[in-house]
Amino acid sequence: MTIEAVQKSVTPYQKQLLEHPLYDKINTVDDLKSFLEYHVFAVWDFMSLLKALQNHLTCTTLPWMPVGNPETRYLINEIVLAEETDINIKNERQSHFEMYLDAMEDIGASTSKIHEFQEHFTSTKNIFTSIKTSDLPEELKDFLNFTFEVSSYGKPHEIAAAFTFGREDLIPSMFTEIIKGFQKKLSDSQIEKLIYYFERHIELDEDEHGPMALKMIEELCGDDETKWKEVENISKYALEKRIVLWNAIETAIEQKEAILES
């Protein structure tokens, strides 16, 4: 199997996401808030996939020793650098997650759920217990469980598959669709930080991180057909989880609109 074969195999799932009716449902500031209050969890849990790769594919213990391919080390460390300490709209260093929270606050979206969840984890010290005992929607719990199962127990090429095909290879096109959806309908200056966040991700992932992530998959799998099959399966599963999450957000927006209309 080749990287092109995996890309072809996951194309129908990516197409579902890129053509999802959710984007057309984001018509008002309240709709956008609903989307952000779910999606912020995906912005946050992405970092655990990235950090899992950093642990597997670079040296994060003492004493330091060179690990793996230098090109792969560069890719992982480059993405960590950008995700944890990028330049925000004010030309200050900030993580993408923190940028997202700031954008939510500007819009008036609630950040209480994500903060409460993180605080809950600091007390349980077990991410799976925190997910199970939280009051988050089941679809979101399922999404988070998948992320942390892969990042905690997955093989390096499986983590890379969820990271690459579930996130990096998909994000530029997906975020472009999201921007198209609300930028045409919402002109409020409050969305300035959010647009910056999306456009920054598109710029980094499309031009740099996406192509490098595909090379990482090729290096990790080599000529091992078993690994390639596992990459294909995990990639499809990651996209399926995102589709279910998108369905849940669409339903939440519809239900809120129905309440308002009644």
Coordinates of C-alpha atoms in Angstrom, one line a residue:
M1 CA 0.0 0.0 0.0
T2 CA 1.1 3.6 -0.6
I3 CA 0.2 7.0 0.9
E4 CA -1.8 7.7 -2.3
A5 CA -3.8 4.5 -1.7
V6 CA -4.7 5.6 1.9
Q7 CA -5.6 9.1 0.6
K8 CA -8.0 7.5 -1.9
S9 CA -9.5 5.2 0.7
V10 CA -10.3 8.0 3.1
T11 CA -11.5 10.5 0.4
P12 CA -15.2 9.5 0.9
Y13 CA -15.0 10.3 4.6
Q14 CA -13.3 13.6 4.0
K15 CA -15.9 14.4 1.4
Q16 CA -18.6 13.9 4.0
L17 CA -16.9 16.3 6.3
L18 CA -16.2 18.9 3.7
E19 CA -19.8 18.8 2.4
H20 CA -21.4 18.5 5.8
P21 CA -24.7 20.4 6.3
L22 CA -23.3 21.8 9.6
Y23 CA -21.6 24.7 7.8
D24 CA -24.9 26.0 6.4
K25 CA -26.4 25.9 9.9
I26 CA -23.9 28.5 11.2
N27 CA -26.0 31.5 10.4
T28 CA -25.9 33.6 13.6
V29 CA -23.5 34.5 16.4
D30 CA -25.4 32.1 18.6
D31 CA -24.9 29.3 16.1
L32 CA -21.2 30.1 15.9
K33 CA -21.0 30.0 19.7
S34 CA -22.6 26.5 19.8
F35 CA -20.0 25.3 17.2
L36 CA -17.1 26.8 19.2
E37 CA -18.2 25.3 22.5
Y38 CA -18.0 21.8 21.0
H39 CA -15.0 22.3 18.7
V40 CA -12.7 23.7 21.4
F41 CA -12.4 20.2 22.8
A42 CA -11.0 19.1 19.4
V43 CA -8.5 22.0 19.4
W44 CA -7.4 21.0 22.9
D45 CA -7.2 17.2 22.4
F46 CA -5.2 17.5 19.2
M47 CA -2.2 18.5 21.4
S48 CA -2.2 15.0 23.0
L49 CA -1.8 13.3 19.6
L50 CA 1.0 15.7 18.9
K51 CA 2.7 15.2 22.2
A52 CA 2.3 11.4 21.9
L53 CA 4.2 11.6 18.6
Q54 CA 6.9 13.8 20.2
N55 CA 7.3 11.2 22.9
H56 CA 7.6 8.3 20.4
L57 CA 9.6 9.9 17.7
T58 CA 11.9 12.3 19.5
C59 CA 13.8 12.1 22.7
T60 CA 11.9 13.6 25.7
T61 CA 13.8 11.8 28.5
L62 CA 17.2 12.1 30.1
P63 CA 19.9 11.6 29.0
W64 CA 19.1 12.9 25.5
M65 CA 19.9 10.5 22.6
P66 CA 19.2 11.0 18.9
V67 CA 16.0 9.1 18.0
G68 CA 14.7 8.1 14.6
N69 CA 14.9 10.1 11.4
P70 CA 16.0 13.8 11.8
E71 CA 13.4 14.9 9.2
T72 CA 10.6 13.4 11.4
R73 CA 12.1 14.9 14.5
Y74 CA 12.1 18.3 12.8
L75 CA 8.5 17.9 11.7
I76 CA 7.2 17.0 15.2
N77 CA 9.3 19.7 16.9
E78 CA 8.3 22.3 14.3
I79 CA 4.6 21.6 14.8
V80 CA 5.0 21.6 18.6
L81 CA 6.7 25.0 18.3
A82 CA 3.9 26.4 16.2
E83 CA 1.1 24.9 18.3
E84 CA 2.5 25.9 21.7
T85 CA 4.2 29.3 20.9
D86 CA 2.9 30.8 17.7
I87 CA 2.4 34.5 17.1
N88 CA -1.1 35.7 17.8
I89 CA -3.0 38.6 16.2
K90 CA -1.3 41.0 18.6
N91 CA 2.1 39.7 17.6
E92 CA 2.6 38.0 21.0
R93 CA 3.5 34.4 21.7
Q94 CA 0.6 32.2 22.4
S95 CA -0.6 28.6 21.9
H96 CA -3.2 28.0 19.3
F97 CA -5.5 26.6 22.1
E98 CA -5.2 29.9 24.0
M99 CA -5.8 31.8 20.8
Y100 CA -9.0 29.9 20.3
L101 CA -10.1 30.6 23.9
D102 CA -9.5 34.3 23.4
A103 CA -11.5 34.2 20.2
M104 CA -14.4 32.5 22.0
E105 CA -14.4 35.1 24.7
D106 CA -14.5 37.9 22.2
I107 CA -17.5 36.4 20.6
G108 CA -19.2 35.7 23.9
A109 CA -19.0 31.9 23.7
S110 CA -18.7 30.0 27.0
T111 CA -15.4 28.5 27.9
S112 CA -16.7 27.1 31.1
K113 CA -17.2 23.5 29.9
I114 CA -13.6 23.1 28.7
H115 CA -12.2 24.7 31.8
E116 CA -14.4 22.6 34.1
F117 CA -13.3 19.5 32.2
Q118 CA -9.6 20.3 32.6
E119 CA -10.1 21.1 36.3
H120 CA -11.9 17.8 36.7
F121 CA -8.9 16.0 35.2
T122 CA -6.5 17.6 37.6
S123 CA -8.5 16.0 40.4
T124 CA -9.0 12.5 38.9
K125 CA -5.6 12.3 37.3
N126 CA -7.1 9.9 34.8
I127 CA -8.3 11.2 31.5
F128 CA -10.7 8.2 30.8
T129 CA -12.3 8.6 34.2
S130 CA -12.7 12.4 33.6
I131 CA -14.4 11.7 30.3
K132 CA -16.7 9.0 31.6
T133 CA -17.9 11.0 34.7
S134 CA -18.2 14.4 32.9
D135 CA -21.6 15.8 31.7
L136 CA -20.4 16.3 28.2
P137 CA -22.6 15.0 25.3
E138 CA -22.0 11.4 24.5
E139 CA -20.7 12.2 21.0
L140 CA -18.1 14.4 22.4
K141 CA -17.1 11.9 25.0
D142 CA -16.7 9.3 22.2
F143 CA -14.5 11.7 20.2
L144 CA -12.3 12.4 23.2
N145 CA -12.1 8.7 24.2
F146 CA -10.8 7.8 20.7
T147 CA -8.2 10.5 20.8
F148 CA -6.8 9.5 24.1
E149 CA -7.0 5.7 23.4
V150 CA -4.9 6.3 20.3
S151 CA -2.5 8.7 21.9
S152 CA -2.1 6.6 25.0
Y153 CA -2.0 3.0 23.6
G154 CA -1.5 3.4 19.8
K155 CA 1.5 2.4 17.9
P156 CA 3.5 5.3 16.5
H157 CA 2.2 4.8 12.9
E158 CA -1.4 4.6 14.3
I159 CA -1.0 7.9 16.3
A160 CA 0.5 9.4 13.1
A161 CA -2.5 8.3 11.1
A162 CA -5.0 9.9 13.5
F163 CA -2.8 13.0 13.6
T164 CA -2.3 13.2 9.8
F165 CA -5.5 12.0 8.2
G166 CA -7.8 12.9 11.0
R167 CA -6.3 16.4 11.6
E168 CA -3.4 17.8 9.6
D169 CA -4.3 16.6 6.1
L170 CA -8.0 17.6 6.6
I171 CA -7.9 20.9 8.5
P172 CA -7.0 23.3 5.6
S173 CA -10.0 22.3 3.5
M174 CA -12.3 21.9 6.5
F175 CA -11.4 25.3 8.0
T176 CA -11.8 26.9 4.6
E177 CA -15.4 25.6 4.5
I178 CA -16.1 26.9 8.0
I179 CA -14.8 30.3 7.1
K180 CA -16.9 30.4 4.0
G181 CA -19.9 29.5 6.0
F182 CA -19.8 32.2 8.6
Q183 CA -17.7 35.0 7.0
K184 CA -20.4 35.5 4.4
K185 CA -23.1 35.8 7.1
L186 CA -21.3 37.4 10.0
S187 CA -19.6 40.7 9.7
D188 CA -19.1 41.4 13.4
S189 CA -15.6 42.6 14.3
Q190 CA -15.8 40.1 17.2
I191 CA -14.8 37.3 14.8
E192 CA -11.5 38.9 13.9
K193 CA -9.4 36.7 16.3
L194 CA -11.2 33.6 15.2
I195 CA -10.6 34.3 11.5
Y196 CA -7.0 34.9 12.3
Y197 CA -6.8 31.5 14.1
F198 CA -8.4 29.6 11.2
E199 CA -6.3 31.4 8.5
R200 CA -3.1 30.8 10.5
H201 CA -3.9 27.0 10.7
I202 CA -4.7 26.9 7.0
E203 CA -1.4 28.6 6.2
L204 CA 0.7 26.3 8.4
D205 CA -1.0 23.0 7.6
E206 CA -1.5 23.5 3.9
D207 CA 2.0 24.7 3.1
E208 CA 4.2 23.0 5.7
H209 CA 2.8 20.6 8.2
G210 CA 0.4 18.6 6.0
P211 CA 2.9 17.5 3.4
M212 CA 5.5 16.8 6.1
A213 CA 3.0 14.7 8.0
L214 CA 2.4 12.6 4.9
K215 CA 6.1 11.9 4.6
M216 CA 6.2 10.9 8.3
I217 CA 3.5 8.2 7.6
E218 CA 5.6 6.9 4.7
E219 CA 8.7 6.6 6.8
L220 CA 6.9 4.9 9.7
C221 CA 5.2 2.3 7.5
G222 CA 7.9 1.6 4.9
D223 CA 7.1 -1.6 3.1
D224 CA 5.1 -3.1 6.0
E225 CA 1.6 -3.9 4.7
T226 CA 0.3 -4.6 8.2
K227 CA 1.2 -1.1 9.3
W228 CA -0.3 0.5 6.1
K229 CA -3.6 -1.4 6.8
E230 CA -3.6 -0.2 10.4
V231 CA -3.0 3.4 9.2
E232 CA -5.9 3.1 6.8
N233 CA -8.2 1.7 9.5
I234 CA -7.3 4.3 12.1
S235 CA -7.6 7.1 9.6
K236 CA -11.1 6.0 8.6
Y237 CA -12.1 5.7 12.3
A238 CA -10.8 9.1 13.1
L239 CA -12.8 10.7 10.3
E240 CA -15.9 8.7 11.3
K241 CA -15.6 10.1 14.9
R242 CA -15.3 13.7 13.5
I243 CA -18.4 13.1 11.3
V244 CA -20.4 11.9 14.4
L245 CA -19.2 15.0 16.3
W246 CA -20.3 17.3 13.4
N247 CA -23.7 15.6 13.4
A248 CA -24.0 16.3 17.1
I249 CA -23.1 20.0 16.7
E250 CA -25.6 20.3 13.9
T251 CA -28.3 18.7 16.0
A252 CA -27.4 21.0 19.0
I253 CA -27.8 24.1 16.7
E254 CA -31.1 22.9 15.3
Q255 CA -32.5 22.2 18.8
K256 CA -31.5 25.6 20.0
E257 CA -33.1 27.3 17.0
A258 CA -36.3 25.2 17.6
I259 CA -36.5 26.4 21.2
L260 CA -36.1 30.0 20.1
E261 CA -38.8 29.7 17.4
S262 CA -41.2 28.2 19.9

